[in-house]
Amino acid sequence: MSRSGKIHALLSTARVANIPSVVSNVWVGVALTVATNNRMGDRIKMDIHDVPWPSVCCLTLTGICLYAAGNFLNDWVDRDWDKKHRPERALPTGLFPPALYLGLALLLASVGLGLATWENLPAGVVAMGIIGCIVIYTVWHKRSAWAVVPMGLCRALLPILGALGMMENQRNLENIIGYAIVGPLLGGGLFFYIVGLSMSARCESKSSPSSNETSFSIILFVLAATPLLFAGLLTGHASWATMIGIAPYLVWLGLCRTLFRRPISKYVSALLAGIPLVDWMFLLPFSLTSFFHASPTMPQHPLEWVSLTLPPLAFIAALLLQRLAPAT
């Protein structure tokens, strides 16, 4: 195979189409920490400070490395299963030696862990937790349906990685209480969504998916909105902005359940592209509320613009990248 063909195979293994959603997941945690200055009663006051972009890039690269490491490790472990069910993948075709995939997985995991720990110790601990969830999922996902739980935790920990990774750049570190409450809520929305998505993906190789799995996944998709809405209330989002924030998610979910429902591979790919819209349920109301209260003496900050535009751009990028390489 030509060099371009091998590069395409590596991009497919890394699930490059899903990397924009990883960037969005990390950013939602970053935005939380940078924007949270102090608690006022039962709310978290938004007081915007400068964004330490080098730290943002470091944490984003951490998330990307850990995500790609999980995919290479998954394909290495599943190489015998893929010979029967996904023979088009790189390892079953003999395009690369299995040892290369294992080596890339270990290298990427080490780089991700090193970057997170270099940023600060809490981020390193979260990165280690993600690696642990990756290993548990990879070993057990073909043996137990409960393996969707560590898969969900892999994504749920990304906003927490972004939030804790920025703590040393926060002027008032006593806001740990706010992070401890809102951070898990942001991760919780992703957890429900990814578990529902993973249950759908388990049906990808079946000719007819289980109705029970499909029904339960829909419930999880609906539940995914609840933690994000609650996080919005805690951080002072305007009620009208909260309703606007949930609209894109519900619209895309409806399209996935109708227009993109068949075949199941198309359905799962559409759900994967929609991951940034989960983040947008929090970031869009945050941005709109900030813009609404802006004044000539307190103009909009880059944090607000990035929070407004990153999730939809990640969503569009995921759809475009799916034309380059499959998302599953």
mmCIF file of C-alpha atoms in Angstrom:
data_model
loop_
_atom_site.group_PDB
_atom_site.id
_atom_site.type_symbol
_atom_site.label_atom_id
_atom_site.label_comp_id
_atom_site.label_asym_id
_atom_site.label_seq_id
_atom_site.Cartn_x
_atom_site.Cartn_y
_atom_site.Cartn_z
ATOM 1 C CA MET A 1 0.000 0.000 0.000
ATOM 2 C CA SER A 2 1.166 3.552 -0.718
ATOM 3 C CA ARG A 3 2.331 5.888 2.027
ATOM 4 C CA SER A 4 -0.892 7.895 1.779
ATOM 5 C CA GLY A 5 -2.868 4.681 2.248
ATOM 6 C CA LYS A 6 -0.949 3.839 5.396
ATOM 7 C CA ILE A 7 -1.455 7.344 6.753
ATOM 8 C CA HIS A 8 -5.178 7.001 6.091
ATOM 9 C CA ALA A 9 -5.181 3.679 7.946
ATOM 10 C CA LEU A 10 -3.455 5.247 10.955
ATOM 11 C CA LEU A 11 -5.900 8.160 10.965
ATOM 12 C CA SER A 12 -8.763 5.676 10.842
ATOM 13 C CA THR A 13 -7.340 3.750 13.781
ATOM 14 C CA ALA A 14 -6.881 6.957 15.771
ATOM 15 C CA ARG A 15 -10.538 7.805 14.980
ATOM 16 C CA VAL A 16 -9.397 11.247 13.884
ATOM 17 C CA ALA A 17 -12.990 12.284 13.202
ATOM 18 C CA ASN A 18 -13.684 12.197 16.947
ATOM 19 C CA ILE A 19 -10.697 14.287 18.008
ATOM 20 C CA PRO A 20 -12.539 17.647 17.672
ATOM 21 C CA SER A 21 -14.991 16.453 20.320
ATOM 22 C CA VAL A 22 -12.073 15.702 22.660
ATOM 23 C CA VAL A 23 -10.908 19.310 22.259
ATOM 24 C CA SER A 24 -14.402 20.539 23.101
ATOM 25 C CA ASN A 25 -14.663 18.256 26.157
ATOM 26 C CA VAL A 26 -11.405 19.554 27.619
ATOM 27 C CA TRP A 27 -12.320 23.162 26.880
ATOM 28 C CA VAL A 28 -15.581 23.066 28.821
ATOM 29 C CA GLY A 29 -13.562 22.272 31.965
ATOM 30 C CA VAL A 30 -11.020 24.963 31.152
ATOM 31 C CA ALA A 31 -13.782 27.538 30.707
ATOM 32 C CA LEU A 32 -15.286 26.586 34.046
ATOM 33 C CA THR A 33 -12.049 27.170 35.957
ATOM 34 C CA VAL A 34 -11.022 30.346 34.163
ATOM 35 C CA ALA A 35 -14.487 31.856 34.495
ATOM 36 C CA THR A 36 -15.148 30.909 38.110
ATOM 37 C CA ASN A 37 -13.840 33.542 40.481
ATOM 38 C CA ASN A 38 -15.825 33.301 43.704
ATOM 39 C CA ARG A 39 -19.051 32.012 45.110
ATOM 40 C CA MET A 40 -21.807 34.460 45.953
ATOM 41 C CA GLY A 41 -24.526 32.794 47.969
ATOM 42 C CA ASP A 42 -25.780 29.796 46.049
ATOM 43 C CA ARG A 43 -24.294 30.880 42.736
ATOM 44 C CA ILE A 44 -20.880 31.090 41.139
ATOM 45 C CA LYS A 45 -19.980 34.582 40.007
ATOM 46 C CA MET A 46 -18.463 34.864 36.544
ATOM 47 C CA ASP A 47 -15.374 37.052 36.604
ATOM 48 C CA ILE A 48 -13.276 36.606 33.489
ATOM 49 C CA HIS A 49 -9.479 36.547 33.687
ATOM 50 C CA ASP A 50 -6.845 36.113 31.007
ATOM 51 C CA VAL A 51 -6.753 32.665 29.448
ATOM 52 C CA PRO A 52 -3.349 30.924 29.824
ATOM 53 C CA TRP A 53 -3.279 29.517 26.320
ATOM 54 C CA PRO A 54 -0.078 27.439 26.704
ATOM 55 C CA SER A 55 -1.747 25.512 29.521
ATOM 56 C CA VAL A 56 -4.911 25.121 27.438
ATOM 57 C CA CYS A 57 -2.875 23.657 24.576
ATOM 58 C CA CYS A 58 -1.040 21.309 26.935
ATOM 59 C CA LEU A 59 -4.270 19.959 28.432
ATOM 60 C CA THR A 60 -5.902 19.663 25.018
ATOM 61 C CA LEU A 61 -2.934 17.704 23.686
ATOM 62 C CA THR A 62 -3.156 15.495 26.766
ATOM 63 C CA GLY A 63 -6.759 14.624 25.960
ATOM 64 C CA ILE A 64 -5.941 13.928 22.300
ATOM 65 C CA CYS A 65 -2.998 11.674 23.170
ATOM 66 C CA LEU A 66 -5.005 9.671 25.678
ATOM 67 C CA TYR A 67 -7.899 9.296 23.254
ATOM 68 C CA ALA A 68 -5.659 8.110 20.407
ATOM 69 C CA ALA A 69 -3.806 5.769 22.779
ATOM 70 C CA GLY A 70 -7.092 4.128 23.710
ATOM 71 C CA ASN A 71 -7.982 3.562 20.069
ATOM 72 C CA PHE A 72 -4.644 1.997 19.164
ATOM 73 C CA LEU A 73 -4.796 -0.217 22.254
ATOM 74 C CA ASN A 74 -8.369 -1.211 21.426
ATOM 75 C CA ASP A 75 -7.469 -2.279 17.892
ATOM 76 C CA TRP A 76 -4.427 -4.175 19.161
ATOM 77 C CA VAL A 77 -6.496 -6.152 21.667
ATOM 78 C CA ASP A 78 -9.343 -6.728 19.179
ATOM 79 C CA ARG A 79 -7.174 -7.820 16.255
ATOM 80 C CA ASP A 80 -8.390 -11.447 16.323
ATOM 81 C CA TRP A 81 -12.054 -10.384 16.667
ATOM 82 C CA ASP A 82 -11.602 -7.883 13.849
ATOM 83 C CA LYS A 83 -10.401 -10.650 11.514
ATOM 84 C CA LYS A 84 -13.960 -12.000 11.521
ATOM 85 C CA HIS A 85 -16.058 -8.892 12.053
ATOM 86 C CA ARG A 86 -13.989 -5.913 10.806
ATOM 87 C CA PRO A 87 -11.554 -7.435 8.280
ATOM 88 C CA GLU A 88 -11.106 -4.069 6.562
ATOM 89 C CA ARG A 89 -9.136 -2.675 9.505
ATOM 90 C CA ALA A 90 -5.372 -2.260 9.302
ATOM 91 C CA LEU A 91 -4.210 -5.105 11.552
ATOM 92 C CA PRO A 92 -6.400 -7.857 10.055
ATOM 93 C CA THR A 93 -5.195 -6.889 6.582
ATOM 94 C CA GLY A 94 -1.572 -7.148 7.721
ATOM 95 C CA LEU A 95 -0.862 -3.530 6.862
ATOM 96 C CA PHE A 96 1.007 -2.985 10.158
ATOM 97 C CA PRO A 97 2.565 -5.365 12.682
ATOM 98 C CA PRO A 98 0.535 -5.607 15.933
ATOM 99 C CA ALA A 99 3.580 -4.559 17.959
ATOM 100 C CA LEU A 100 3.490 -1.148 16.263
ATOM 101 C CA TYR A 101 -0.009 -0.473 17.561
ATOM 102 C CA LEU A 102 0.894 -1.549 21.069
ATOM 103 C CA GLY A 103 3.989 0.651 20.958
ATOM 104 C CA LEU A 104 1.982 3.659 19.732
ATOM 105 C CA ALA A 105 -0.611 3.124 22.457
ATOM 106 C CA LEU A 106 2.037 3.053 25.175
ATOM 107 C CA LEU A 107 3.884 6.035 23.712
ATOM 108 C CA LEU A 108 0.767 8.189 23.398
ATOM 109 C CA ALA A 109 -0.429 7.258 26.886
ATOM 110 C CA SER A 110 2.982 8.135 28.324
ATOM 111 C CA VAL A 111 3.076 11.473 26.518
ATOM 112 C CA GLY A 112 -0.439 12.313 27.663
ATOM 113 C CA LEU A 113 0.314 11.400 31.262
ATOM 114 C CA GLY A 114 3.572 13.331 31.171
ATOM 115 C CA LEU A 115 1.938 16.480 29.787
ATOM 116 C CA ALA A 116 -0.849 16.379 32.362
ATOM 117 C CA THR A 117 1.540 15.840 35.260
ATOM 118 C CA TRP A 118 3.815 18.590 33.977
ATOM 119 C CA GLU A 119 0.829 20.963 34.098
ATOM 120 C CA ASN A 120 0.018 20.021 37.693
ATOM 121 C CA LEU A 121 -0.431 16.975 39.915
ATOM 122 C CA PRO A 122 -4.271 16.963 39.971
ATOM 123 C CA ALA A 123 -4.315 16.840 36.174
ATOM 124 C CA GLY A 124 -1.825 13.991 36.264
ATOM 125 C CA VAL A 125 -4.048 12.044 38.646
ATOM 126 C CA VAL A 126 -7.050 12.538 36.346
ATOM 127 C CA ALA A 127 -4.976 11.442 33.336
ATOM 128 C CA MET A 128 -3.984 8.297 35.217
ATOM 129 C CA GLY A 129 -7.662 7.680 35.939
ATOM 130 C CA ILE A 130 -8.478 8.008 32.234
ATOM 131 C CA ILE A 131 -5.737 5.525 31.359
ATOM 132 C CA GLY A 132 -7.120 3.114 33.933
ATOM 133 C CA CYS A 133 -10.611 3.407 32.442
ATOM 134 C CA ILE A 134 -9.181 2.859 28.952
ATOM 135 C CA VAL A 135 -7.489 -0.367 30.049
ATOM 136 C CA ILE A 136 -10.586 -1.651 31.863
ATOM 137 C CA TYR A 137 -12.827 -0.906 28.904
ATOM 138 C CA THR A 138 -10.427 -2.400 26.371
ATOM 139 C CA VAL A 139 -10.065 -5.656 28.294
ATOM 140 C CA TRP A 140 -13.757 -6.099 29.132
ATOM 141 C CA HIS A 141 -15.796 -4.455 26.358
ATOM 142 C CA LYS A 142 -16.205 -7.708 24.421
ATOM 143 C CA ARG A 143 -17.004 -9.664 27.592
ATOM 144 C CA SER A 144 -19.485 -7.532 29.512
ATOM 145 C CA ALA A 145 -22.126 -4.936 28.693
ATOM 146 C CA TRP A 146 -21.027 -3.071 31.840
ATOM 147 C CA ALA A 147 -17.846 -2.060 30.016
ATOM 148 C CA VAL A 148 -19.789 0.964 28.730
ATOM 149 C CA VAL A 149 -19.335 2.451 32.224
ATOM 150 C CA PRO A 150 -15.532 2.901 32.010
ATOM 151 C CA MET A 151 -15.994 4.077 28.434
ATOM 152 C CA GLY A 152 -18.319 6.795 29.686
ATOM 153 C CA LEU A 153 -15.878 7.698 32.440
ATOM 154 C CA CYS A 154 -13.101 8.202 29.887
ATOM 155 C CA ARG A 155 -15.075 11.092 28.394
ATOM 156 C CA ALA A 156 -16.568 12.293 31.666
ATOM 157 C CA LEU A 157 -13.082 12.848 33.068
ATOM 158 C CA LEU A 158 -11.991 15.133 30.213
ATOM 159 C CA PRO A 159 -13.819 18.253 31.511
ATOM 160 C CA ILE A 160 -12.433 17.501 34.975
ATOM 161 C CA LEU A 161 -8.961 17.230 33.422
ATOM 162 C CA GLY A 162 -9.420 20.676 31.891
ATOM 163 C CA ALA A 163 -10.809 22.182 35.101
ATOM 164 C CA LEU A 164 -8.199 20.808 37.504
ATOM 165 C CA GLY A 165 -5.384 21.378 35.020
ATOM 166 C CA MET A 166 -6.075 25.112 35.132
ATOM 167 C CA MET A 167 -6.232 25.419 38.916
ATOM 168 C CA GLU A 168 -2.726 26.807 39.345
ATOM 169 C CA ASN A 169 -3.592 29.598 36.917
ATOM 170 C CA GLN A 170 -6.669 30.575 38.926
ATOM 171 C CA ARG A 171 -6.201 33.562 41.216
ATOM 172 C CA ASN A 172 -8.546 32.268 43.924
ATOM 173 C CA LEU A 173 -7.832 28.595 44.507
ATOM 174 C CA GLU A 174 -10.461 28.430 47.239
ATOM 175 C CA ASN A 175 -12.964 27.972 44.422
ATOM 176 C CA ILE A 176 -12.225 24.251 44.631
ATOM 177 C CA ILE A 177 -15.728 23.884 46.109
ATOM 178 C CA GLY A 178 -17.221 25.262 42.919
ATOM 179 C CA TYR A 179 -15.107 22.947 40.774
ATOM 180 C CA ALA A 180 -16.023 19.964 42.917
ATOM 181 C CA ILE A 181 -19.719 20.635 42.311
ATOM 182 C CA VAL A 182 -19.930 21.894 38.742
ATOM 183 C CA GLY A 183 -17.063 19.863 37.229
ATOM 184 C CA PRO A 184 -18.699 16.468 37.881
ATOM 185 C CA LEU A 185 -21.978 17.839 36.529
ATOM 186 C CA LEU A 186 -20.277 18.705 33.235
ATOM 187 C CA GLY A 187 -18.687 15.262 33.188
ATOM 188 C CA GLY A 188 -21.982 13.660 34.167
ATOM 189 C CA GLY A 189 -23.724 14.905 31.048
ATOM 190 C CA LEU A 190 -20.982 13.403 28.897
ATOM 191 C CA PHE A 191 -21.107 10.172 30.907
ATOM 192 C CA PHE A 192 -24.796 9.579 30.213
ATOM 193 C CA TYR A 193 -24.391 10.503 26.556
ATOM 194 C CA ILE A 194 -21.354 8.285 25.965
ATOM 195 C CA VAL A 195 -22.882 5.314 27.778
ATOM 196 C CA GLY A 196 -25.977 5.657 25.603
ATOM 197 C CA LEU A 197 -23.788 6.008 22.523
ATOM 198 C CA SER A 198 -21.656 3.014 23.512
ATOM 199 C CA MET A 199 -24.747 0.868 23.961
ATOM 200 C CA SER A 200 -25.769 1.831 20.436
ATOM 201 C CA ALA A 201 -22.272 1.079 19.132
ATOM 202 C CA ARG A 202 -22.440 -2.438 20.591
ATOM 203 C CA CYS A 203 -25.206 -3.078 18.091
ATOM 204 C CA GLU A 204 -23.099 -1.830 15.182
ATOM 205 C CA SER A 205 -22.144 -5.324 14.006
ATOM 206 C CA LYS A 206 -25.675 -6.711 14.451
ATOM 207 C CA SER A 207 -28.158 -6.918 11.598
ATOM 208 C CA SER A 208 -30.978 -5.772 13.905
ATOM 209 C CA PRO A 209 -30.202 -3.917 17.149
ATOM 210 C CA SER A 210 -31.851 -4.912 20.406
ATOM 211 C CA SER A 211 -34.980 -2.861 21.133
ATOM 212 C CA ASN A 212 -34.159 -2.864 24.868
ATOM 213 C CA GLU A 213 -30.685 -1.456 24.294
ATOM 214 C CA THR A 214 -32.037 1.146 21.894
ATOM 215 C CA SER A 215 -34.788 2.265 24.291
ATOM 216 C CA PHE A 216 -32.426 2.519 27.257
ATOM 217 C CA SER A 217 -29.904 4.508 25.225
ATOM 218 C CA ILE A 218 -32.613 7.067 24.391
ATOM 219 C CA ILE A 219 -33.329 7.489 28.115
ATOM 220 C CA LEU A 220 -29.623 8.083 28.718
ATOM 221 C CA PHE A 221 -29.504 10.695 25.942
ATOM 222 C CA VAL A 222 -32.339 12.578 27.637
ATOM 223 C CA LEU A 223 -30.669 12.242 31.040
ATOM 224 C CA ALA A 224 -27.477 13.730 29.568
ATOM 225 C CA ALA A 225 -29.133 17.132 29.486
ATOM 226 C CA THR A 226 -30.042 17.154 33.183
ATOM 227 C CA PRO A 227 -26.559 17.668 34.746
ATOM 228 C CA LEU A 228 -25.712 20.345 32.182
ATOM 229 C CA LEU A 229 -28.907 22.269 32.912
ATOM 230 C CA PHE A 230 -28.269 22.043 36.643
ATOM 231 C CA ALA A 231 -24.691 23.253 36.133
ATOM 232 C CA GLY A 232 -26.101 26.224 34.257
ATOM 233 C CA LEU A 233 -28.348 27.115 37.171
ATOM 234 C CA LEU A 234 -25.432 26.955 39.604
ATOM 235 C CA THR A 235 -23.286 29.221 37.459
ATOM 236 C CA GLY A 236 -25.985 31.838 36.964
ATOM 237 C CA HIS A 237 -27.083 31.207 33.378
ATOM 238 C CA ALA A 238 -30.201 33.092 32.404
ATOM 239 C CA SER A 239 -33.201 30.790 32.048
ATOM 240 C CA TRP A 240 -33.842 31.903 28.470
ATOM 241 C CA ALA A 241 -30.219 31.184 27.575
ATOM 242 C CA THR A 242 -30.448 27.720 29.124
ATOM 243 C CA MET A 243 -33.397 26.868 26.893
ATOM 244 C CA ILE A 244 -31.492 28.097 23.835
ATOM 245 C CA GLY A 245 -28.484 26.011 24.876
ATOM 246 C CA ILE A 246 -30.393 22.741 24.906
ATOM 247 C CA ALA A 247 -32.077 23.331 21.527
ATOM 248 C CA PRO A 248 -29.166 22.312 19.199
ATOM 249 C CA TYR A 249 -28.649 19.114 21.197
ATOM 250 C CA LEU A 250 -32.304 18.103 20.988
ATOM 251 C CA VAL A 251 -32.518 18.945 17.275
ATOM 252 C CA TRP A 252 -29.460 16.833 16.432
ATOM 253 C CA LEU A 253 -30.654 13.995 18.646
ATOM 254 C CA GLY A 254 -33.958 14.040 16.777
ATOM 255 C CA LEU A 255 -32.144 13.899 13.432
ATOM 256 C CA CYS A 256 -30.041 10.986 14.644
ATOM 257 C CA ARG A 257 -33.161 9.078 15.650
ATOM 258 C CA THR A 258 -34.889 9.722 12.304
ATOM 259 C CA LEU A 259 -32.798 10.788 9.310
ATOM 260 C CA PHE A 260 -29.575 9.007 10.390
ATOM 261 C CA ARG A 261 -31.099 6.004 12.150
ATOM 262 C CA ARG A 262 -30.155 3.428 9.506
ATOM 263 C CA PRO A 263 -27.721 1.841 8.989
ATOM 264 C CA ILE A 264 -26.550 1.541 12.579
ATOM 265 C CA SER A 265 -22.994 2.598 11.619
ATOM 266 C CA LYS A 266 -24.377 5.881 10.258
ATOM 267 C CA TYR A 267 -26.408 6.339 13.435
ATOM 268 C CA VAL A 268 -23.396 5.825 15.693
ATOM 269 C CA SER A 269 -21.243 8.150 13.577
ATOM 270 C CA ALA A 270 -23.879 10.868 13.811
ATOM 271 C CA LEU A 271 -24.040 10.464 17.589
ATOM 272 C CA LEU A 272 -20.253 10.701 17.807
ATOM 273 C CA ALA A 273 -20.290 13.940 15.817
ATOM 274 C CA GLY A 274 -22.860 15.313 18.267
ATOM 275 C CA ILE A 275 -20.648 15.007 21.371
ATOM 276 C CA PRO A 276 -19.616 18.719 21.267
ATOM 277 C CA LEU A 277 -23.295 19.667 21.398
ATOM 278 C CA VAL A 278 -23.377 18.179 24.900
ATOM 279 C CA ASP A 279 -20.692 20.684 25.912
ATOM 280 C CA TRP A 280 -22.617 23.457 24.149
ATOM 281 C CA MET A 281 -25.589 22.939 26.471
ATOM 282 C CA PHE A 282 -23.383 24.582 29.118
ATOM 283 C CA LEU A 283 -21.119 26.822 27.046
ATOM 284 C CA LEU A 284 -23.773 28.418 24.825
ATOM 285 C CA PRO A 285 -25.874 29.769 27.736
ATOM 286 C CA PHE A 286 -22.676 30.902 29.478
ATOM 287 C CA SER A 287 -21.624 32.868 26.396
ATOM 288 C CA LEU A 288 -25.055 34.341 25.739
ATOM 289 C CA THR A 289 -25.483 35.409 29.360
ATOM 290 C CA SER A 290 -22.040 37.061 29.324
ATOM 291 C CA PHE A 291 -22.826 38.898 26.081
ATOM 292 C CA PHE A 292 -26.161 40.074 27.459
ATOM 293 C CA HIS A 293 -24.477 41.652 30.488
ATOM 294 C CA ALA A 294 -21.575 43.121 28.508
ATOM 295 C CA SER A 295 -20.932 46.878 28.558
ATOM 296 C CA PRO A 296 -18.428 49.287 26.987
ATOM 297 C CA THR A 297 -16.344 49.115 30.167
ATOM 298 C CA MET A 298 -16.585 45.295 30.319
ATOM 299 C CA PRO A 299 -16.351 44.023 26.718
ATOM 300 C CA GLN A 300 -16.553 40.392 25.683
ATOM 301 C CA HIS A 301 -13.506 38.304 26.508
ATOM 302 C CA PRO A 302 -11.872 35.711 24.187
ATOM 303 C CA LEU A 303 -13.026 33.042 26.644
ATOM 304 C CA GLU A 304 -16.627 33.876 25.814
ATOM 305 C CA TRP A 305 -16.050 33.848 22.058
ATOM 306 C CA VAL A 306 -14.224 30.507 22.168
ATOM 307 C CA SER A 307 -16.944 29.036 24.371
ATOM 308 C CA LEU A 308 -19.556 30.227 21.891
ATOM 309 C CA THR A 309 -17.853 28.969 18.724
ATOM 310 C CA LEU A 310 -15.705 25.958 19.654
ATOM 311 C CA PRO A 311 -18.461 23.313 20.136
ATOM 312 C CA PRO A 312 -20.271 24.043 16.833
ATOM 313 C CA LEU A 313 -16.940 24.203 14.996
ATOM 314 C CA ALA A 314 -15.922 20.886 16.570
ATOM 315 C CA PHE A 315 -19.280 19.442 15.516
ATOM 316 C CA ILE A 316 -18.812 20.584 11.905
ATOM 317 C CA ALA A 317 -15.175 19.422 11.871
ATOM 318 C CA ALA A 318 -16.256 15.975 13.082
ATOM 319 C CA LEU A 319 -18.771 15.653 10.248
ATOM 320 C CA LEU A 320 -16.173 16.716 7.679
ATOM 321 C CA LEU A 321 -13.468 14.430 9.074
ATOM 322 C CA GLN A 322 -15.863 11.480 8.897
ATOM 323 C CA ARG A 323 -15.519 11.806 5.128
ATOM 324 C CA LEU A 324 -11.770 11.309 5.528
ATOM 325 C CA ALA A 325 -11.830 8.418 7.990
ATOM 326 C CA PRO A 326 -14.610 6.465 9.746
ATOM 327 C CA ALA A 327 -15.571 7.556 13.246
ATOM 328 C CA THR A 328 -16.015 3.982 14.514
#
